Coordinates of N, CA and C in Angstrom, one line a residue:
X270 N 163.1 42.1 -50.2 CA 161.9 41.2 -50.2 C 162.2 40.0 -51.1
X271 N 162.0 38.8 -50.5 CA 162.2 37.5 -51.2 C 161.1 37.3 -52.2
X272 N 161.4 37.0 -53.4 CA 160.5 36.6 -54.4 C 160.9 35.2 -55.0
X273 N 159.9 34.3 -55.1 CA 160.1 33.0 -55.7 C 159.1 32.8 -56.8
X274 N 159.5 32.5 -58.0 CA 158.6 32.4 -59.1 C 158.8 31.0 -59.8
X275 N 157.8 30.2 -59.7 CA 157.9 28.9 -60.3 C 157.5 28.9 -61.8
X276 N 158.0 27.9 -62.5 CA 157.6 27.7 -63.9 C 157.9 26.3 -64.3
X277 N 157.3 25.9 -65.4 CA 157.7 24.5 -65.9 C 156.6 23.5 -65.7
X278 N 155.5 23.8 -65.0 CA 154.5 22.8 -64.8 C 153.7 22.6 -66.1
X279 N 152.9 21.6 -66.1 CA 152.1 21.3 -67.3 C 151.4 19.9 -67.2
X280 N 150.9 19.5 -68.3 CA 150.2 18.2 -68.3 C 151.0 17.2 -69.1
X281 N 151.3 16.0 -68.5 CA 152.0 15.0 -69.2 C 151.3 13.6 -68.9
X282 N 151.7 12.7 -69.8 CA 151.2 11.3 -69.5 C 152.1 10.6 -68.5
X283 N 151.6 9.6 -67.9 CA 152.4 8.8 -67.0 C 153.6 8.2 -67.7
X284 N 154.7 8.3 -66.9 CA 156.0 7.9 -67.5 C 156.8 9.1 -68.1
X285 N 156.1 10.2 -68.2 CA 156.8 11.3 -68.8 C 157.7 12.1 -67.8
X286 N 158.2 13.2 -68.3 CA 159.1 14.0 -67.5 C 158.8 15.5 -67.6
X287 N 159.1 16.2 -66.5 CA 159.0 17.7 -66.5 C 160.1 18.2 -65.6
X288 N 160.5 19.4 -66.0 CA 161.5 20.1 -65.1 C 160.9 21.4 -64.6
X289 N 160.8 21.5 -63.3 CA 160.3 22.8 -62.7 C 161.5 23.7 -62.4
X290 N 161.2 25.0 -62.6 CA 162.2 26.0 -62.2 C 161.6 26.9 -61.2
X291 N 162.5 27.5 -60.4 CA 162.1 28.5 -59.4 C 163.1 29.6 -59.4
X292 N 162.8 30.7 -60.0 CA 163.7 31.8 -60.1 C 163.5 32.7 -58.8
X293 N 164.6 32.9 -58.1 CA 164.4 33.7 -56.8 C 165.2 35.0 -56.9
X294 N 164.7 35.9 -56.1 CA 165.4 37.2 -56.0 C 165.2 37.7 -54.6
X295 N 166.1 38.7 -54.2 CA 166.0 39.2 -52.8 C 166.5 38.1 -51.8
X296 N 167.2 37.1 -52.2 CA 167.5 36.0 -51.4 C 168.9 35.5 -51.8
X297 N 169.7 35.2 -50.8 CA 171.0 34.6 -51.1 C 171.0 33.2 -50.4
X298 N 171.2 32.2 -51.2 CA 171.1 30.9 -50.7 C 172.4 30.5 -50.1
X299 N 172.7 31.0 -48.9 CA 173.9 30.7 -48.2 C 173.7 30.0 -46.9
X300 N 172.5 30.0 -46.4 CA 172.1 29.3 -45.1 C 170.8 28.6 -45.3
X301 N 170.5 27.7 -44.5 CA 169.2 27.1 -44.5 C 168.9 26.2 -45.7
X302 N 167.7 26.2 -46.1 CA 167.2 25.2 -47.1 C 166.4 25.9 -48.2
X303 N 166.4 25.3 -49.4 CA 165.4 25.6 -50.4 C 164.8 24.3 -50.8
X304 N 163.6 24.3 -51.2 CA 162.9 23.0 -51.5 C 161.7 23.2 -52.3
X305 N 161.1 22.0 -52.6 CA 159.9 21.9 -53.4 C 158.9 21.1 -52.5
X306 N 157.7 21.6 -52.5 CA 156.5 21.1 -51.8 C 155.4 20.9 -52.8
X307 N 154.4 20.1 -52.5 CA 153.3 19.9 -53.3 C 152.0 19.8 -52.5
X308 N 150.9 20.1 -53.1 CA 149.6 19.9 -52.5 C 148.6 19.5 -53.6
X309 N 148.0 18.3 -53.4 CA 147.0 17.8 -54.2 C 145.6 18.2 -53.7
X310 N 144.6 18.3 -54.5 CA 143.3 18.7 -54.0 C 142.8 17.8 -52.9
X311 N 142.3 18.4 -51.8 CA 141.8 17.6 -50.7 C 142.9 17.0 -49.8
X312 N 144.2 17.3 -50.1 CA 145.2 16.7 -49.3 C 146.1 17.8 -48.7
X313 N 146.8 17.4 -47.6 CA 147.7 18.4 -47.0 C 149.0 18.5 -47.9
X314 N 149.6 19.7 -47.7 CA 150.8 20.0 -48.4 C 151.9 19.0 -47.9
X315 N 152.8 18.5 -48.8 CA 153.8 17.6 -48.4 C 155.2 18.1 -49.0
X316 N 156.2 17.8 -48.3 CA 157.5 18.1 -48.8 C 157.9 17.1 -49.8
X317 N 158.5 17.5 -50.9 CA 159.0 16.7 -52.0 C 160.5 16.5 -52.0
X318 N 161.2 17.6 -51.9 CA 162.6 17.5 -52.0 C 163.2 18.8 -51.5
X319 N 164.3 18.8 -50.7 CA 164.9 20.0 -50.2 C 166.4 19.8 -50.4
X320 N 167.1 21.0 -50.5 CA 168.5 21.0 -50.6 C 169.1 22.0 -49.6
X321 N 170.1 21.6 -48.9 CA 170.7 22.4 -47.8 C 171.8 23.3 -48.4
X322 N 171.8 24.5 -48.0 CA 172.8 25.5 -48.5 C 174.2 25.1 -48.1
X323 N 174.4 24.8 -46.8 CA 175.8 24.6 -46.3 C 176.5 23.4 -46.9
X324 N 175.7 22.3 -47.0 CA 176.3 21.1 -47.4 C 176.0 20.6 -48.8
X325 N 175.0 21.2 -49.4 CA 174.5 20.7 -50.7 C 173.7 19.4 -50.6
X326 N 173.5 19.0 -49.4 CA 172.8 17.7 -49.2 C 171.3 17.8 -49.7
X327 N 170.9 16.7 -50.3 CA 169.6 16.6 -50.8 C 168.8 15.6 -50.0
X328 N 167.5 16.0 -49.7 CA 166.6 15.1 -49.0 C 165.4 14.9 -49.8
X329 N 164.9 13.7 -50.0 CA 163.7 13.4 -50.8 C 162.7 12.7 -50.0
X330 N 161.4 13.0 -50.3 CA 160.4 12.2 -49.8 C 160.4 10.8 -50.4
X331 N 160.0 9.8 -49.7 CA 160.0 8.4 -50.1 C 159.3 8.2 -51.5
X332 N 158.1 8.8 -51.7 CA 157.4 8.6 -52.9 C 158.1 9.0 -54.2
X333 N 159.1 9.9 -54.1 CA 159.7 10.5 -55.2 C 161.2 10.1 -55.4
X334 N 161.7 9.5 -54.3 CA 163.1 9.1 -54.3 C 163.4 8.2 -55.5
X335 N 164.5 8.6 -56.2 CA 164.9 7.8 -57.4 C 164.2 8.3 -58.7
X336 N 163.2 9.1 -58.6 CA 162.5 9.6 -59.8 C 162.8 11.2 -59.9
X337 N 162.8 11.9 -58.8 CA 163.0 13.3 -58.8 C 164.4 13.7 -58.4
X338 N 164.9 14.8 -59.0 CA 166.2 15.3 -58.6 C 166.1 16.8 -58.4
X339 N 166.5 17.3 -57.2 CA 166.6 18.7 -56.9 C 168.0 19.2 -57.2
X340 N 168.0 20.4 -57.7 CA 169.3 21.1 -58.0 C 169.2 22.6 -57.9
X341 N 170.3 23.2 -57.8 CA 170.3 24.7 -57.6 C 171.5 25.3 -58.3
X342 N 171.2 26.4 -59.0 CA 172.3 27.1 -59.7 C 172.4 28.5 -59.1
X343 N 173.5 28.7 -58.3 CA 173.7 30.0 -57.7 C 173.9 31.1 -58.7
X344 N 174.5 30.9 -59.8 CA 174.8 31.9 -60.8 C 173.5 32.4 -61.4
X345 N 172.6 31.5 -61.6 CA 171.3 31.9 -62.2 C 170.2 32.2 -61.2
X346 N 170.5 32.0 -59.9 CA 169.5 32.2 -58.8 C 168.3 31.4 -59.1
X347 N 168.5 30.1 -59.4 CA 167.3 29.3 -59.8 C 167.5 27.9 -59.1
X348 N 166.3 27.4 -58.7 CA 166.2 26.1 -58.1 C 165.4 25.3 -59.1
X349 N 165.8 24.0 -59.3 CA 165.2 23.1 -60.2 C 164.6 21.9 -59.5
X350 N 163.7 21.3 -60.2 CA 163.2 19.9 -59.8 C 163.0 19.2 -61.1
X351 N 163.9 18.2 -61.4 CA 163.7 17.3 -62.5 C 162.8 16.2 -62.1
X352 N 161.7 16.0 -62.8 CA 160.8 14.9 -62.4 C 160.7 13.9 -63.6
X353 N 161.1 12.7 -63.3 CA 161.0 11.6 -64.3 C 160.1 10.5 -63.9
X354 N 159.7 9.7 -64.8 CA 158.8 8.6 -64.5 C 157.6 9.1 -63.7
X355 N 157.0 10.1 -64.2 CA 155.8 10.7 -63.5 C 154.7 9.7 -63.4
X356 N 154.0 9.8 -62.3 CA 152.8 9.0 -62.0 C 151.6 9.9 -61.8
X357 N 150.4 9.3 -62.0 CA 149.2 10.1 -61.8 C 149.1 10.7 -60.3
X358 N 149.7 10.0 -59.4 CA 149.7 10.4 -58.0 C 150.6 11.6 -57.8
X359 N 151.4 11.9 -58.7 CA 152.3 13.1 -58.6 C 151.5 14.4 -59.0
X360 N 150.3 14.3 -59.4 CA 149.5 15.4 -59.8 C 149.2 16.3 -58.6
X361 N 149.6 17.6 -58.7 CA 149.5 18.5 -57.6 C 150.0 19.9 -58.0
X362 N 149.7 20.9 -57.1 CA 150.3 22.2 -57.3 C 151.7 22.1 -56.6
X363 N 152.7 22.5 -57.3 CA 154.1 22.4 -56.8 C 154.6 23.8 -56.4
X364 N 155.1 23.9 -55.2 CA 155.6 25.2 -54.7 C 157.1 25.1 -54.4
X365 N 157.7 26.2 -54.7 CA 159.1 26.4 -54.3 C 159.1 27.2 -52.9
X366 N 160.0 26.9 -52.1 CA 160.1 27.5 -50.8 C 161.6 27.7 -50.4
X367 N 161.8 28.7 -49.5 CA 163.1 29.0 -49.0 C 163.1 29.5 -47.6
X368 N 164.1 29.2 -46.9 CA 164.2 29.6 -45.5 C 165.7 29.6 -45.1
X369 N 166.1 30.6 -44.4 CA 167.6 30.6 -44.0 C 167.8 30.0 -42.7
X370 N 166.8 29.4 -42.1 CA 166.9 28.7 -40.8 C 167.3 27.2 -41.0
X371 N 167.9 26.6 -40.0 CA 168.2 25.2 -40.0 C 167.0 24.4 -39.5
X372 N 166.6 23.3 -40.2 CA 165.5 22.5 -39.7 C 166.1 21.1 -39.5
X373 N 165.7 20.4 -38.5 CA 166.0 19.1 -38.3 C 165.3 18.2 -39.3
X374 N 164.1 18.5 -39.6 CA 163.2 17.7 -40.5 C 162.7 18.7 -41.5
X375 N 163.5 19.1 -42.5 CA 163.1 20.1 -43.4 C 161.9 19.8 -44.3
X376 N 161.7 18.5 -44.6 CA 160.5 18.2 -45.4 C 159.2 18.4 -44.7
X377 N 159.2 18.5 -43.4 CA 158.0 18.7 -42.6 C 158.0 20.2 -42.0
X378 N 159.0 21.0 -42.4 CA 159.1 22.3 -41.8 C 158.1 23.3 -42.5
X379 N 157.8 24.4 -41.8 CA 157.0 25.4 -42.4 C 158.0 26.5 -42.8
X380 N 158.3 26.5 -44.1 CA 159.3 27.5 -44.6 C 158.7 28.9 -44.6
X381 N 159.6 29.8 -44.5 CA 159.2 31.2 -44.4 C 158.7 31.8 -45.7
X382 N 159.4 31.6 -46.8 CA 159.0 32.2 -48.1 C 158.6 31.2 -49.1
X383 N 157.5 31.5 -49.8 CA 156.9 30.6 -50.8 C 156.6 31.3 -52.1
X384 N 156.6 30.5 -53.2 CA 156.2 31.0 -54.5 C 154.7 30.8 -54.6
X385 N 154.2 31.1 -55.8 CA 152.8 31.0 -56.1 C 152.3 29.6 -56.5
X386 N 153.3 28.8 -57.0 CA 153.0 27.5 -57.4 C 152.9 27.3 -58.9
X387 N 153.1 26.1 -59.3 CA 152.9 25.7 -60.7 C 152.2 24.3 -60.7
X388 N 151.2 24.2 -61.6 CA 150.4 23.0 -61.6 C 151.1 21.9 -62.4
X389 N 151.1 20.7 -61.9 CA 151.6 19.5 -62.6 C 150.4 18.5 -62.6
X390 N 150.1 18.1 -63.8 CA 149.0 17.1 -64.0 C 149.5 15.9 -64.8
X391 N 149.4 14.7 -64.2 CA 149.9 13.5 -64.9 C 148.7 12.6 -65.1
X392 N 148.5 12.3 -66.4 CA 147.3 11.4 -66.8 C 147.8 10.0 -67.0
X393 N 146.9 9.1 -66.8 CA 147.2 7.7 -66.9 C 147.0 7.2 -68.4

């Protein structure tokens, strides 16, 4: 059974940084994608960043490109999201997700496995 557990969320001021972690078990990141998604109150869930197992390619949503970095540590079974230059509009619940399928548009895909989420709040 796949388990994904996020941590690292919190409250920061605009311009600050946070690093989210997602510890996973019951899953081998050898195919498909892992990624980060977020959902703000009253808004639909959106893809933030994904990383492909086979190639290590990273894909970012336009609003976070250049500010966020996704990375993965196979030895630690952990996925990270380094978030810099945070803005109030980054405020959301952030979810880690994993799926061993290939997606043509992974940021828009409905991943199979999800964590419980970690809250990020950015104040102005």
